[in-house]
Structure formats: structure tokens, C-alpha cells
């Protein structure tokens, strides 16, 4: 019997995971993560292992053809995948939730502390000889005693709350479609977005990007935010209307922002975001620890092997 063919749409899958897949499948590797290159390799495959920011669109799925039964993305978010077409064709789909919660939540805490304590501004001040201006010009915002709002209280949002609780947060608020049982132990309260916005001193964005959340954090939102609020986004740049955020940061409508995600990625080196003193930026490294990336690759591979073998995948997405 011939081994199923899988396209590894990534140039950065760990060798150990490729070995694991090789024992059961014929691997088709790519040299670069461009759509055209992927299109030239995808025809006839049974599985697609997706670990690139390139969009997995209808053209790629159609070009793969009728052999394709299983698509696994090495990410928690899947806004870059045409799940509508996958569903229509009855193709099985899985992502990698859970294994990255800790690393991404750590990044959220890093950005919250850095933005609230003006890490970037202080660093720039030292470099330009402005340190002498003194600490009175660099006063920050405390997490202790603050109200923390978490937009999207899934695994990552909850991991953020768990990490911040020992910082003596006074109240956690969260938004979502329904109350989460896990909220109870953190005394976190389900509220609507407007209430969260009005009350929160720290606002974390940890929800998926979809039609409902795209552009949700915009001019209207910043019109109601506390002027002392710190915004952290570890989800997707497109949830925020970036030009509105830049205006809000410049006009003092919010205190600071810490962003691991932005629009576009990679951020152009002349972006205005890079010039603002009250913004701390990391280049979408939320999940980028050695252990977490390996675990994501392993989970993707196990989903793939199970999907191709007709077994239940570990973390299927019900489309
Ligand atoms: O998994 C995701 O969705 C991320 O953005 C991190 O890689």
C-alpha cells in the first residue's frame, strides 16, 4: 500500500517531527512559504501540514484535488485558513490550542508590564541622554489594585488572568458569548465590551479574529476608554483598527499599548507605531519558545496521522 502524501507548508518544522511523519507518510517539502511555490507542490496530496502565515485559500485547496482529506494548522488561530471551503468539501481540520497558552500568556504579561512601566520610552531616553529628566516624567500605571479586562476568556485569556492574579488585581472582567466555569475561581465577571472598556485599567485582547471581532477595537472604543488604560494585544492585529489606535495613543486617549500583533506583519520599518514612545512592540513571538513550538509541531503531526488514518484527531475544529 502506498504511503499518503502530505505537503509540509513550512520551512521551520523540527527535524524530529518530520521523522515522525516520514515513518507513515511521503513528505513533500517546500523551499519557501510563497503561495505560488505551494501551488506548484500541492497537487494530489492527502494531507496539508500548514505552518506559515500565507493564507490557505480555495485555490490551494482546489489545486490539492480530491485526495485531500486532512488539513492541520500549526497554530491556535485559523483566520488565515479558508475553513468554509474545507467544510464544504468535508475535509477534516485541526489546530493547536492549549499547548501555547502559557507562552502566549507570558508574552501578554511581558507587554503589560513593559507598556505600563514605559519600558521603551525609558530605554530611548537613556540612549538620547534624556535620563536626567528624572522619574517624575516616567511615572507608570500599577497592576496592583487595577481592574483587568480580558476580551475573550478562552485558554489564553484564562492563562493571562492566572498569571496576573498574584499581582493583586482587584477585579477581572471578561467578555464572551457565555459564562466560563473557569471564571469562578478567579472571581472573573462576564460583562459586555462597553462595560469592560469603561471600567478596565488593563485591556487584554485574547479572542480569535473573525467577522465579529474584526475592527472591534476602533475609534468609538477609544472614545470610552480610560485615559490611563493600557491595551495589550496578543491575538491578531486586525481586531484593532490600527490607525485609530495610533491616534488614541498620540492624543492620550489611552496611556500605552503593548502589541505582539499588528497590521501588517511583518510591520514595515517606517510604521508610525515604531515612532510612538508609549508603544511596546514584539514581532509576533507569543508562541515562540523552543518547547512550545516543538509541542505545536508534534500536536499538528499527531492530528495529521490520526486524520489520515481515519481516527479521531486530538484537537479537531468542528467546522
Ligand atoms: O498560534 C497562533 O495562532 C499564533 O498566532 C501563535 O503562533
mmCIF file of C-alpha atoms and ligand atoms in Angstrom, residues 53 73-80 96-97 100 104 156 234-236 260-261 265 284-288 293 296, ligand 1:
data_model
loop_
_atom_site.group_PDB
_atom_site.id
_atom_site.type_symbol
_atom_site.label_atom_id
_atom_site.label_comp_id
_atom_site.label_asym_id
_atom_site.label_seq_id
_atom_site.Cartn_x
_atom_site.Cartn_y
_atom_site.Cartn_z
ATOM 1 C CA UNK A 53 1.244 32.904 7.680
ATOM 2 C CA UNK A 73 -2.559 24.060 11.067
ATOM 3 C CA UNK A 74 0.308 24.572 13.487
ATOM 4 C CA UNK A 75 -1.406 27.489 15.191
ATOM 5 C CA UNK A 76 -4.230 28.226 17.569
ATOM 6 C CA UNK A 77 -5.716 30.911 15.345
ATOM 7 C CA UNK A 78 -7.078 29.893 11.955
ATOM 8 C CA UNK A 79 -8.223 33.165 10.465
ATOM 9 C CA UNK A 80 -5.710 32.508 7.657
ATOM 10 C CA UNK A 96 -3.115 23.511 18.130
ATOM 11 C CA UNK A 97 -4.968 25.022 21.083
ATOM 12 C CA UNK A 100 0.738 27.558 23.538
ATOM 13 C CA UNK A 104 1.365 33.459 24.830
ATOM 14 C CA UNK A 156 -5.094 32.062 26.651
ATOM 15 C CA UNK A 234 -1.546 39.110 21.699
ATOM 16 C CA UNK A 235 -4.339 37.894 19.381
ATOM 17 C CA UNK A 236 -4.479 39.358 15.872
ATOM 18 C CA UNK A 260 2.690 41.343 19.792
ATOM 19 C CA UNK A 261 0.463 41.509 16.728
ATOM 20 C CA UNK A 265 3.115 41.562 9.687
ATOM 21 C CA UNK A 284 4.518 38.132 16.915
ATOM 22 C CA UNK A 285 6.613 35.940 19.202
ATOM 23 C CA UNK A 286 3.775 34.921 21.530
ATOM 24 C CA UNK A 287 4.264 31.191 21.000
ATOM 25 C CA UNK A 288 7.939 31.438 20.086
ATOM 26 C CA UNK A 293 6.953 25.446 19.041
ATOM 27 C CA UNK A 296 2.793 22.694 18.487
HETATM 28 O O1 LIG B 1 -0.960 30.038 17.092
HETATM 29 C C1 LIG B 1 -1.285 31.188 16.791
HETATM 30 O O2 LIG B 1 -2.420 31.462 16.411
HETATM 31 C C2 LIG B 1 -0.312 32.258 16.886
HETATM 32 O O3 LIG B 1 -0.540 33.360 16.492
HETATM 33 C C3 LIG B 1 0.999 31.954 17.501
HETATM 34 O O4 LIG B 1 1.814 31.306 16.633
#
